[in-house]
Short mmCIF file of C-alpha atoms and ligand atoms in Angstrom, two decimals:
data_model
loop_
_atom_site.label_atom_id
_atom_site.label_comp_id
_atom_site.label_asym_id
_atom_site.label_seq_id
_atom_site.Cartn_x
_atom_site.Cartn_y
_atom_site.Cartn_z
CA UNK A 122 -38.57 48.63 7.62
CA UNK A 123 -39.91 45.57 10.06
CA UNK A 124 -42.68 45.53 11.05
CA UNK A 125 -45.10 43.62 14.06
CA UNK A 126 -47.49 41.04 12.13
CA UNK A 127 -50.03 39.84 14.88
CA UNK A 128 -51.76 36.72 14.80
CA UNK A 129 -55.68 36.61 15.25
CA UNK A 130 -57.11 35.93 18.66
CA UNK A 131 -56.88 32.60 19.46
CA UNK A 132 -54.05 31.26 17.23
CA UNK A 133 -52.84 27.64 18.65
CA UNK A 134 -48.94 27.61 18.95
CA UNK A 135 -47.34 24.30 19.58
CA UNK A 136 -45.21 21.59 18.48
CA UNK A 137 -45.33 18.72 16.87
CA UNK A 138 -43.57 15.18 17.48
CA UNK A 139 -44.38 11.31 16.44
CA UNK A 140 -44.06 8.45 18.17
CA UNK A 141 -41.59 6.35 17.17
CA UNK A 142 -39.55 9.19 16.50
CA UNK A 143 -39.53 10.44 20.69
CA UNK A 144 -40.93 7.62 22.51
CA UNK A 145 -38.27 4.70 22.67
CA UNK A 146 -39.80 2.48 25.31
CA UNK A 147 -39.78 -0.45 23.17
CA UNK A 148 -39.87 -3.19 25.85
CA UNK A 149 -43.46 -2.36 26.30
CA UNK A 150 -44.59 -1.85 22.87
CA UNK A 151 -45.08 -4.28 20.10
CA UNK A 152 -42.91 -4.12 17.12
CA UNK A 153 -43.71 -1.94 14.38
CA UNK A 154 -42.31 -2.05 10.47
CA UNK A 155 -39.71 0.76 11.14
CA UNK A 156 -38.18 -1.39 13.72
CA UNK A 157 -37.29 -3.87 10.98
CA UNK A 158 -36.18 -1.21 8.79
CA UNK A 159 -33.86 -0.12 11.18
CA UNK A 160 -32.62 -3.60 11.41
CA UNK A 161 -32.10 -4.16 7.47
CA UNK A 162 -28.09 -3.20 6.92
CA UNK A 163 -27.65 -0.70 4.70
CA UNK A 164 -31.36 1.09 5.43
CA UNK A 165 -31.15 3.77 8.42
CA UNK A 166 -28.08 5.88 8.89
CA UNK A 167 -25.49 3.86 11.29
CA UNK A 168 -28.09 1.13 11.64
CA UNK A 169 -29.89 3.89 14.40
CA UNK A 170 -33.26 2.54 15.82
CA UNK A 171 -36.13 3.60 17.79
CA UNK A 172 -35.10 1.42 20.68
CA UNK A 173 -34.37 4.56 23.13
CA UNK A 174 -34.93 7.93 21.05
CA UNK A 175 -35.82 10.65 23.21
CA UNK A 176 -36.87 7.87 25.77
CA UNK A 177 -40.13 10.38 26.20
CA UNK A 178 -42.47 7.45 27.22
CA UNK A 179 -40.41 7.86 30.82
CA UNK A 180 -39.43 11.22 30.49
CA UNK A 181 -43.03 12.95 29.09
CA UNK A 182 -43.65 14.72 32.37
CA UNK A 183 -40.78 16.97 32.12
CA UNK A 184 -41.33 17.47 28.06
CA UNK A 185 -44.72 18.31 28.99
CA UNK A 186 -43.18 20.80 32.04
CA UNK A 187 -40.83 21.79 29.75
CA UNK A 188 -43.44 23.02 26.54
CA UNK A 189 -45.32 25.16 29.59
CA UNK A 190 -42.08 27.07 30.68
CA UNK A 191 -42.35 27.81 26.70
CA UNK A 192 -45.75 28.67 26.45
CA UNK A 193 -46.97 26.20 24.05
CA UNK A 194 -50.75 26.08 23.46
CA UNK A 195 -50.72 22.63 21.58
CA UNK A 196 -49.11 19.92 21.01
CA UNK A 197 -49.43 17.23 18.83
CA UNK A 198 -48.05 14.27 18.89
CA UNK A 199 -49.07 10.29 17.74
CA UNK A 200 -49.88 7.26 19.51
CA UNK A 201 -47.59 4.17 18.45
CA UNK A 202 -50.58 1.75 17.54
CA UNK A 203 -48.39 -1.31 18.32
CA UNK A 204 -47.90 0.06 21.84
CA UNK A 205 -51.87 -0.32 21.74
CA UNK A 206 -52.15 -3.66 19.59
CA UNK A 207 -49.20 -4.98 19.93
CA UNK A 208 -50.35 -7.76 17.07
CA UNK A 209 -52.07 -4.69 15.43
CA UNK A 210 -54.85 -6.24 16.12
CA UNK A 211 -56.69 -8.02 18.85
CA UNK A 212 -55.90 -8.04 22.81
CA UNK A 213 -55.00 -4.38 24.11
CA UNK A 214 -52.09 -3.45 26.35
CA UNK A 215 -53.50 -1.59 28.41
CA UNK A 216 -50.48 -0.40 29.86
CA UNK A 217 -49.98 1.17 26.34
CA UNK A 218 -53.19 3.42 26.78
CA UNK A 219 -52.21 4.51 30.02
CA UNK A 220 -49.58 6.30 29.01
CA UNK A 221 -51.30 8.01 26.66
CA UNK A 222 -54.18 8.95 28.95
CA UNK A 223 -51.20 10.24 31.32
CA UNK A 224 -49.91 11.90 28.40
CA UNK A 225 -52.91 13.83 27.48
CA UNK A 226 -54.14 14.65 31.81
CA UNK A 227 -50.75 15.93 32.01
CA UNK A 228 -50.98 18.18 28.92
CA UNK A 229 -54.43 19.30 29.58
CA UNK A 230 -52.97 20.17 34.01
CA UNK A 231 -50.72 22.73 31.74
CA UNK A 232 -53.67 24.06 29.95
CA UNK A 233 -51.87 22.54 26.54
CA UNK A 234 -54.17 21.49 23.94
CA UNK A 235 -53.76 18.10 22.78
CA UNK A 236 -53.78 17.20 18.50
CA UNK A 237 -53.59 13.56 18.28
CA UNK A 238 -52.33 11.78 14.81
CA UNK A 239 -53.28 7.96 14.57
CA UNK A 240 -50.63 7.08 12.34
CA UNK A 241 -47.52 8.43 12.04
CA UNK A 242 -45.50 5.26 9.97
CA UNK A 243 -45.45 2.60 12.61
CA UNK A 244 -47.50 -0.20 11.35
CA UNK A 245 -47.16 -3.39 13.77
CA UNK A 246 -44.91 -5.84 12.10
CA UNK A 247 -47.69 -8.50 13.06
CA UNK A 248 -49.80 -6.59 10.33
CA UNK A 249 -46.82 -6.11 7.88
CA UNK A 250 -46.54 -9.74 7.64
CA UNK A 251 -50.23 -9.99 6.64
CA UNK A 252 -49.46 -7.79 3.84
CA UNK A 253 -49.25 -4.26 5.51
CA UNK A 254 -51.12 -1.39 3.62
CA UNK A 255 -51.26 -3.42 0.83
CA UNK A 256 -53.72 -5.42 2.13
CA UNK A 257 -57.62 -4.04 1.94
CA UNK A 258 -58.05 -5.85 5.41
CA UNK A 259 -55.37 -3.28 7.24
CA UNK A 260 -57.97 -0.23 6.69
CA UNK A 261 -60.26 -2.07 8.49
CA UNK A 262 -58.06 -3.07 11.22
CA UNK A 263 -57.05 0.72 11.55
CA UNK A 264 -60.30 1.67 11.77
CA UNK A 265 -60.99 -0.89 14.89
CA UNK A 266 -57.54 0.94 16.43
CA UNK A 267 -59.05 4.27 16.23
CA UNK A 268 -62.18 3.32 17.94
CA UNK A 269 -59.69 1.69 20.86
CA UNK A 270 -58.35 5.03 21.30
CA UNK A 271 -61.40 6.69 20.70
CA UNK A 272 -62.95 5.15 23.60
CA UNK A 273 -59.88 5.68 25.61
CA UNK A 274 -59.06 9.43 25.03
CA UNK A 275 -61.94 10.79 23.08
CA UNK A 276 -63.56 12.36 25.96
CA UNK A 277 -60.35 14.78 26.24
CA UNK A 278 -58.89 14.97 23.11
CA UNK A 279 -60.64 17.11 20.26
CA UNK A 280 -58.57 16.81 17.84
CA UNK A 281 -57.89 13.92 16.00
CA UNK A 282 -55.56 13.86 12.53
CA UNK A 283 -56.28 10.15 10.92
CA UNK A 284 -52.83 9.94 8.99
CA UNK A 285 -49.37 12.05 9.03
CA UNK A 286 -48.12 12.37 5.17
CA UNK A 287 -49.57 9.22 3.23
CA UNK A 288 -47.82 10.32 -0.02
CA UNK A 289 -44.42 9.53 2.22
CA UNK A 290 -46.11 6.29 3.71
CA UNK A 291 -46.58 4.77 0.14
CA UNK A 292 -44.39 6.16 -2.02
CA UNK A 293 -41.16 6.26 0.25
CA UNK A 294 -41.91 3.58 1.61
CA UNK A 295 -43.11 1.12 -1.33
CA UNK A 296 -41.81 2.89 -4.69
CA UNK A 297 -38.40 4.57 -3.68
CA UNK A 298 -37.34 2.09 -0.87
CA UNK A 299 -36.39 4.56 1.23
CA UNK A 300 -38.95 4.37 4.04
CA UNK A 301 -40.09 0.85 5.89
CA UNK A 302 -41.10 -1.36 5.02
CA UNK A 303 -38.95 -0.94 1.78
CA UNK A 304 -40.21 -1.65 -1.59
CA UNK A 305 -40.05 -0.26 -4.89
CA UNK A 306 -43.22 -1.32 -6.66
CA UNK A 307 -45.64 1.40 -8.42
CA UNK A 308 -48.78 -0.54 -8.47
CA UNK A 309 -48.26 -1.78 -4.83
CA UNK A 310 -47.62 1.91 -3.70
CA UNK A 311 -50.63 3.41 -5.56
CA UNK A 312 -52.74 0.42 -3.44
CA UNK A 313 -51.22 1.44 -0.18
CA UNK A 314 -52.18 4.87 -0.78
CA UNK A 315 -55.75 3.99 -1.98
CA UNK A 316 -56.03 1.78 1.40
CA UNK A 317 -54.38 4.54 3.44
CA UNK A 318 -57.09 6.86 2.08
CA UNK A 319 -59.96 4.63 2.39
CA UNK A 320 -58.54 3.71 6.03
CA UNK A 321 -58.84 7.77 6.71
CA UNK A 322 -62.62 7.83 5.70
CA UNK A 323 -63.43 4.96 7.58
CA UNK A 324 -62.01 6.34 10.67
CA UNK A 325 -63.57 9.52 10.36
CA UNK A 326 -67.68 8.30 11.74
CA UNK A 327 -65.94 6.14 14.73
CA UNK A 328 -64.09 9.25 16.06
CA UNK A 329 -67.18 11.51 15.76
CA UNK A 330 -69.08 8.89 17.39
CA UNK A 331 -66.56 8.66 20.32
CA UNK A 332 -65.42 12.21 20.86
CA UNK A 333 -67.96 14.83 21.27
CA UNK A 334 -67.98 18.05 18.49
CA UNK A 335 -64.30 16.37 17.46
CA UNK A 336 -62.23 18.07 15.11
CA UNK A 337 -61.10 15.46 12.69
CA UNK A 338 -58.62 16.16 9.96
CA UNK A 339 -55.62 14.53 7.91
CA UNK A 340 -52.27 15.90 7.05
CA UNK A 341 -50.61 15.85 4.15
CA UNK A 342 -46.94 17.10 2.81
CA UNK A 343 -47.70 19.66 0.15
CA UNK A 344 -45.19 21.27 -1.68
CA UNK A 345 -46.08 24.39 -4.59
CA UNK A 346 -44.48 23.09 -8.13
CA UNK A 347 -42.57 25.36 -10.02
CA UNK A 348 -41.91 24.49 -13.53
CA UNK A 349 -37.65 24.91 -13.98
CA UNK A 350 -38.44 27.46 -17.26
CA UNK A 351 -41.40 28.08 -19.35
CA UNK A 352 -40.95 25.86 -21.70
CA UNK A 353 -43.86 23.59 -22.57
CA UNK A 354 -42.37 20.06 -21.22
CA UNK A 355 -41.00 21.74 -17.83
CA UNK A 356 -44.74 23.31 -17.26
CA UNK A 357 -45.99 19.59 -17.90
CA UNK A 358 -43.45 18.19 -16.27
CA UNK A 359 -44.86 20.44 -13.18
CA UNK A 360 -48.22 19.69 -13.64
CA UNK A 361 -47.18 16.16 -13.49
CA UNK A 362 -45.04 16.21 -10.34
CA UNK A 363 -48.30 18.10 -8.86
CA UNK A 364 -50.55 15.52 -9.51
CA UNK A 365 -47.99 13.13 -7.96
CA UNK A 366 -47.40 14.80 -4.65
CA UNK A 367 -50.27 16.78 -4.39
CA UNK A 368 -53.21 16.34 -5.72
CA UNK A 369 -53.35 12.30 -5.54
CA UNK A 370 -54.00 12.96 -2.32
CA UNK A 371 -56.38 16.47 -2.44
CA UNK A 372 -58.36 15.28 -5.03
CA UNK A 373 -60.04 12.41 -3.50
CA UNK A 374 -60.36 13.93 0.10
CA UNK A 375 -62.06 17.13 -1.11
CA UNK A 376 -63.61 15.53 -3.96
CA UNK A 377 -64.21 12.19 -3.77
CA UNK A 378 -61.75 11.55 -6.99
CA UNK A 379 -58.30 10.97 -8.52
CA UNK A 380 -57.04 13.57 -10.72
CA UNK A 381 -57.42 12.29 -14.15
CA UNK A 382 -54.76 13.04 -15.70
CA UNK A 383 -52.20 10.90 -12.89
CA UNK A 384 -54.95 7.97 -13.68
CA UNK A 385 -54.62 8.21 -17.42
CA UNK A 386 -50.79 8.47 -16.69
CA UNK A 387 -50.89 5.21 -14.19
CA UNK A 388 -52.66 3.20 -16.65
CA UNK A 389 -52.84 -0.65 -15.83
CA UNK A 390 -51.09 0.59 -12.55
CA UNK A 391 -53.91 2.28 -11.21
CA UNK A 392 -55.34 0.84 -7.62
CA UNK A 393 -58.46 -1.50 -7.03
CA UNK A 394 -61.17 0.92 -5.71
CA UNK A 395 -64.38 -0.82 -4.44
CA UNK A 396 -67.39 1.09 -5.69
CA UNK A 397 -67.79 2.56 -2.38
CA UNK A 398 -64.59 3.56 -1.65
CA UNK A 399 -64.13 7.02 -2.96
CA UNK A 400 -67.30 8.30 -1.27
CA UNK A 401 -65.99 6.72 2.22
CA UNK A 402 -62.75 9.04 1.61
CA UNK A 403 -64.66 11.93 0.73
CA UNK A 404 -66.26 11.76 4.09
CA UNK A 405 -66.29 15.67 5.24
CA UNK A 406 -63.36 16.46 7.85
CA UNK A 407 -63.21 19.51 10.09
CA UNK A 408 -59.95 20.70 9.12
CA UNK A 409 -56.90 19.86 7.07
CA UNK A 410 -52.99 19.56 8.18
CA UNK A 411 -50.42 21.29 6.04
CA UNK A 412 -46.57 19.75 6.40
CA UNK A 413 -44.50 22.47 4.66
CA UNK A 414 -40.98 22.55 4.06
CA UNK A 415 -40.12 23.50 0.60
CA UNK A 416 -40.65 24.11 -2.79
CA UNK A 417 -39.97 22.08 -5.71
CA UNK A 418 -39.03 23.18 -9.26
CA UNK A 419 -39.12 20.59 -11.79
CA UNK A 420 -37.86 20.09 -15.27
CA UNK A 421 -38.42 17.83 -18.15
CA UNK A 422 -36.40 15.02 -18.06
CA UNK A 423 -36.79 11.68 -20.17
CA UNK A 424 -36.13 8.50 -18.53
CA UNK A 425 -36.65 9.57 -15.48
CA UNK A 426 -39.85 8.64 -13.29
CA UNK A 427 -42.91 10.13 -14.47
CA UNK A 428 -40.46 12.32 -17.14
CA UNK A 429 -39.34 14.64 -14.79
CA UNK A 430 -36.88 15.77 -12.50
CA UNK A 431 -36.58 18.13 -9.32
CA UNK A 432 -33.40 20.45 -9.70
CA UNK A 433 -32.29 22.73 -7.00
CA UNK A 434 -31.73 26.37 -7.72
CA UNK A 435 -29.22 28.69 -6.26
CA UNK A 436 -30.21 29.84 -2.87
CA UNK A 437 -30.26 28.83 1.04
CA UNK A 438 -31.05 25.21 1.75
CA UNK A 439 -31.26 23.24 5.55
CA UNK A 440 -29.20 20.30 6.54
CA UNK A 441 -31.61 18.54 4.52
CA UNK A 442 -30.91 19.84 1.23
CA UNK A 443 -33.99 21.17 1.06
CA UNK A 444 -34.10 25.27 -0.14
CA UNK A 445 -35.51 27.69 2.10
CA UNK A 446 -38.45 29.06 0.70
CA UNK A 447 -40.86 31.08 2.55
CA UNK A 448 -42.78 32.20 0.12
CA UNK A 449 -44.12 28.83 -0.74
CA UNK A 450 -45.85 28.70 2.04
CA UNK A 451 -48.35 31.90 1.29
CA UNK A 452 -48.31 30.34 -2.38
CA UNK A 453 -49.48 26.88 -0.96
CA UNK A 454 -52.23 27.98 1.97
CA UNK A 455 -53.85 30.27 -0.59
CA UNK A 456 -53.87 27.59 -3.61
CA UNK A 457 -55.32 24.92 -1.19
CA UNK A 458 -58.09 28.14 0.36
CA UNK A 459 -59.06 28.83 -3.31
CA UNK A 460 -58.93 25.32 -4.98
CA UNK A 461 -60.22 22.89 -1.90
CA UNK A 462 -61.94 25.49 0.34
CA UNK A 463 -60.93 23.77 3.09
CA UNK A 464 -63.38 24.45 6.78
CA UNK A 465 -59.88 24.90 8.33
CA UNK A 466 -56.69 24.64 8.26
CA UNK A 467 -53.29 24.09 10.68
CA UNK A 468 -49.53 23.89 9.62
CA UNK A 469 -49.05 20.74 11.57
CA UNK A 470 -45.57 20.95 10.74
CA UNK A 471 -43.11 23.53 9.84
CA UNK A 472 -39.07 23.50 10.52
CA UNK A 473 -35.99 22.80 9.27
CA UNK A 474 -32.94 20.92 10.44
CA UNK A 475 -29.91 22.69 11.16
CA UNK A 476 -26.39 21.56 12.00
CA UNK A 477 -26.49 22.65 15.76
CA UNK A 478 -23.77 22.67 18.53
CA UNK A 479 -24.20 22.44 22.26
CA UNK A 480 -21.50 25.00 23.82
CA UNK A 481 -20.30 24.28 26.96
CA UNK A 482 -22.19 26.50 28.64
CA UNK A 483 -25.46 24.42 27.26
CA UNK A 484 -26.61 27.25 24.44
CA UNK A 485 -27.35 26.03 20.39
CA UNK A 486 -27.00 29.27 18.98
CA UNK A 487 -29.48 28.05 15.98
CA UNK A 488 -29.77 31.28 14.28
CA UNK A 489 -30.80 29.85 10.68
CA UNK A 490 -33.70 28.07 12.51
CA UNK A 491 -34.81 31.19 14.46
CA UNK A 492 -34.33 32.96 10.72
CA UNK A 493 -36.26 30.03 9.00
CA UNK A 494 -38.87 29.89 11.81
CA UNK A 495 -39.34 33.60 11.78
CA UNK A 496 -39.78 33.98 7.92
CA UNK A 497 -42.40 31.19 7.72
CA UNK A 498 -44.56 32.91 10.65
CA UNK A 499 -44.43 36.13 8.56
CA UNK A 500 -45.64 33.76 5.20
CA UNK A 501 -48.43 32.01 7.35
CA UNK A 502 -49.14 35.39 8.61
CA UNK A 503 -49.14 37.07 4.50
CA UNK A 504 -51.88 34.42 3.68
CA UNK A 505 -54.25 35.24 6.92
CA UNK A 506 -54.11 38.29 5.85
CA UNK A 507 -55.67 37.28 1.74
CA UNK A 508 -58.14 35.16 3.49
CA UNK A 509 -56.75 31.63 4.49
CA UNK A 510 -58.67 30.09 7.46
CA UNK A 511 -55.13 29.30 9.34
CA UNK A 512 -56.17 28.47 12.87
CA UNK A 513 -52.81 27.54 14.39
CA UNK A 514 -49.16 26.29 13.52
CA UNK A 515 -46.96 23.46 14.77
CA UNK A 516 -43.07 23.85 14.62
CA UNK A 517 -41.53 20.52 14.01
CA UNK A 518 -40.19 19.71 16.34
CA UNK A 519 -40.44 19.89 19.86
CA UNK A 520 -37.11 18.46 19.91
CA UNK A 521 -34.06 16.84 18.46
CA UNK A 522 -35.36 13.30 17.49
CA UNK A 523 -35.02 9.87 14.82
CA UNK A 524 -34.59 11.59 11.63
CA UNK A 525 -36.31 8.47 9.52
CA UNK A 526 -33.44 7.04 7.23
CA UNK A 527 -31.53 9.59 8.66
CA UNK A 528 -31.13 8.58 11.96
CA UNK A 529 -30.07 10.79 14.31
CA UNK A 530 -28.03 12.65 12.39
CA UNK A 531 -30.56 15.37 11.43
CA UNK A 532 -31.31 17.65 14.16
CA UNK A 533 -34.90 19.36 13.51
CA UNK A 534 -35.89 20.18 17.52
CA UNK A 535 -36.00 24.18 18.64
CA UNK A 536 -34.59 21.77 21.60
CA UNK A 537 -31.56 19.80 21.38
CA UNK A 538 -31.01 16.37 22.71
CA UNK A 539 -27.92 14.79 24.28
CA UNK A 540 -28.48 11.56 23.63
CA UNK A 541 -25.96 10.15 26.00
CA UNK A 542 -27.22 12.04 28.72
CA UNK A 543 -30.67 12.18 27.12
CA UNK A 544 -30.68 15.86 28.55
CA UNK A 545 -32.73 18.55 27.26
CA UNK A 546 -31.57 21.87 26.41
CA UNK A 547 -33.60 24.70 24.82
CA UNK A 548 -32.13 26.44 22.03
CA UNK A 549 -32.01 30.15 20.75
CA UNK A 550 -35.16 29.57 18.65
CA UNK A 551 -36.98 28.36 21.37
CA UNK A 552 -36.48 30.92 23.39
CA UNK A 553 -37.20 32.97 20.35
CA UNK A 554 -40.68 30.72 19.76
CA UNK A 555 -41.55 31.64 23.43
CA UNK A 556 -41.41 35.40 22.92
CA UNK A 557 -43.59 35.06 19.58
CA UNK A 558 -46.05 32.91 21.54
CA UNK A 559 -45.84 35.05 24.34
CA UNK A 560 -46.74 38.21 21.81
CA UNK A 561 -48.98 35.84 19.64
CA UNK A 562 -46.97 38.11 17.33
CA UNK A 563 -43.82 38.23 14.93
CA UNK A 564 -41.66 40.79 13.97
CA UNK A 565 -40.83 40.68 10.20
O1 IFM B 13 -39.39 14.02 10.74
C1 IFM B 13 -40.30 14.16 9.71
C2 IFM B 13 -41.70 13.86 10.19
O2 IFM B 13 -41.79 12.60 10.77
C3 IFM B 13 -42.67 13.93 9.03
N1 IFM B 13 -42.53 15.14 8.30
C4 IFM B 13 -41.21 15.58 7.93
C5 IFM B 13 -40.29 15.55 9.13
C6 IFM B 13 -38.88 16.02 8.71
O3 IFM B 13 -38.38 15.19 7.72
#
């Protein structure tokens, strides 16, 4: 029997994007570490870059026109710091901050709420070759960035998210080699995410200080463990995948720690921590950002990193490979409710990537997304309803954009891109993301 599952007064609807990933505009930005990447052979699908994208740092007017025909209540989106610093550090372009400050007037004309993230991958090459987030120094130097945009936008923007996904920052990026700037080093990656986390608390009294009753949070990508069977090693093995992707980040934001058991695990690989570090990341924030996708279920397997292994059970998965699994979400919101009590919390991203095709009459009929999209509403809504403090939920993404390593050949927008034309055209589920905006309700 469906049913109508209504959202509490208030809920914030929106999108999410990132910078690199939409803006293009590269001729008046500095260079950042992904635009290396993209230039190492062998790295990013087809050797894609960020040169053009979405080209939304010309076109953001009719984006922004574009989310109010939808409805959209928020959007949030991230500032390219080297379109700021373009040395990461130093003179401003001040050309750079006027976009943004167009950016956010022309949001706030459509009555669209804005959620800035400071960091969303794109470290300025300048600061790369000074050692990148490896370096201590580059926390410091983010903090100075944050109070440049603090000063610029803080006395219209409210909402401020220090970092998008650090566990994908370092370990992507510095153990797999997946993710600029490349590496595959433990020790270096559990030092990027130490500075990455001390860089977050540092931030955190400079954007109070420049934006009035600010809402400052970070967001992480959290994904519920599930141990393959119930043996002994595959419920370890879970624990220990959990305390990987999870909790090395939860730990020391809600409690001023690393989980113990990951540092007696790390050993001599463990991070340098200054003694004042871990209260500076325990700073308190306002409200934390939940990227969900998926589950993962985990098995014992020696040899492997850590002793474990994700396997992928029978069932529906995106053009990711990841398995849809809505559930995970209620499962996740509650955990993090019960074990970090958080003041707040948003989805700041939520999607999945589908293989879409423009007809010629201009329609994607995306009906997986609008399936996905609708299933994880009705999980958000299951875990309002036991006592989660969701305030509001960001679909990623706005629109088709740079999938990462995957170029553009991963299509998460609700609209698609043509990126010859670069024309927009909305698809079934955003039409579909309209109506449940529109109703501030979903029918299950
Ligand atoms: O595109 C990314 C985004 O930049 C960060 N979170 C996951 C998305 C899909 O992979």
């Amino acid at each position: 029997m469906s049913s109508v599952l209504e959202f509490p007064q208030g809920f914030l609807w929106g999108t999410a994007t990132a910078s690199f990933q939409i803006e293009g505009g590269i001729e008046e930005r500095g260079r950042c570490i992904w635009d290396d990447f993209c230039r190492w052979p062998g790295k990013v699908f087809e050797g894609h870059t960020g040169d053009v994208a979405d080209d939304h740092y010309h076109l953001y007017r009719d984006d922004v026109a574009l989310m109010a025909e939808l409805g959209m209540k928020a959007y949030r989106f991230s500032i390219s710091w080297p379109r700021i610093l373009p040395e990461g550090k130093g003179e401003v372009n001040t050309k750079g901050l006027d976009f943004y400050n167009r950016l956010v007037d022309t949001l706030l004309e459509h009555e669209i709420i804005p959620f800035v993230t400071l960091y969303h991958w794109d470290l300025p090459s300048a600061l790369q070759r000074l050692g990148g987030w490896a370096a201590r120094d580059t926390a410091y130097r983010y903090a100075d960035y944050a109070g440049v945009v603090v000063k610029s936008l803080g006395d219209r923007v409210h909402h401020w998210i220090t970092h998008n996904e650090p566990w994908v920052v370092a370990f992507a990026g510095n153990l797999f080699g997946a993710h600029a700037p490349g590496w595959e080093d433990l020790p270096l990656a559990l030092q990027v995410a130490h500075h990455l986390l001390l860089s977050h608390g540092l931030a955190i009294p400079i954007l109070r200080d420049g934006s009035r009753g600010a809402h400052i949070g970070i967001t992480l990508n959290l994904s519920p463990v599930h141990p393959a069977t119930s043996k002994v090693e595959d419920v370890a093995a879970a624990e220990r995948q959990d305390g990987f992707f999870n909790r090395w980040f939860l730990e020391p934001v809600f409690k001023g720690r690393y989980p113990e058991d990951m540092w007696a695990i790390y050993g001599y690989q463990v991070p340098r921590i200054a003694p004042e570090d871990m209260r500076i990341i325990q700073r308190p924030i306002d409200f934390l950002g939940v990227n969900y996708y998926t589950r993962a279920v985990i098995q014992h397997s020696p040899s492997k990193f850590l002793d474990l292994e994700q396997i992928y059970p029978e069932g529906e998965y995106t053009a990711m490979h990841w398995e849809v699994y809505p559930q995970g979400l209620t499962e996740l919101l509650l955990r993090l409710t019960k074990d970090y009590a958080p003041q707040a919390l948003y989805i700041t991203e939520n999607g999945c990537a589908c293989e879409d095709e423009l007809t010629p009459d201009g329609q994607v009929h995306d009906s997986k997304r609008v399936a996905y999209l609708r299933a994880h509403f009705a999980a958000a809504h299951q875990a309002i309803t036991q006592g989660a403090p969701l305030k509001g939920y960001f679909v990623w993404s706005l629109m088709d954009n740079f999938e990462w390593a995957f170029g553009y050949s991963r299509r998460f927008g609700i609209v698609y891109v043509d990126y010859s034309s670069l024309k927009r055209y909305p698809k079934d589920s955003a039409k579909f993301y309209a109506s449940v905006i529109a109703q501030n309700a979903v029918k299950s």
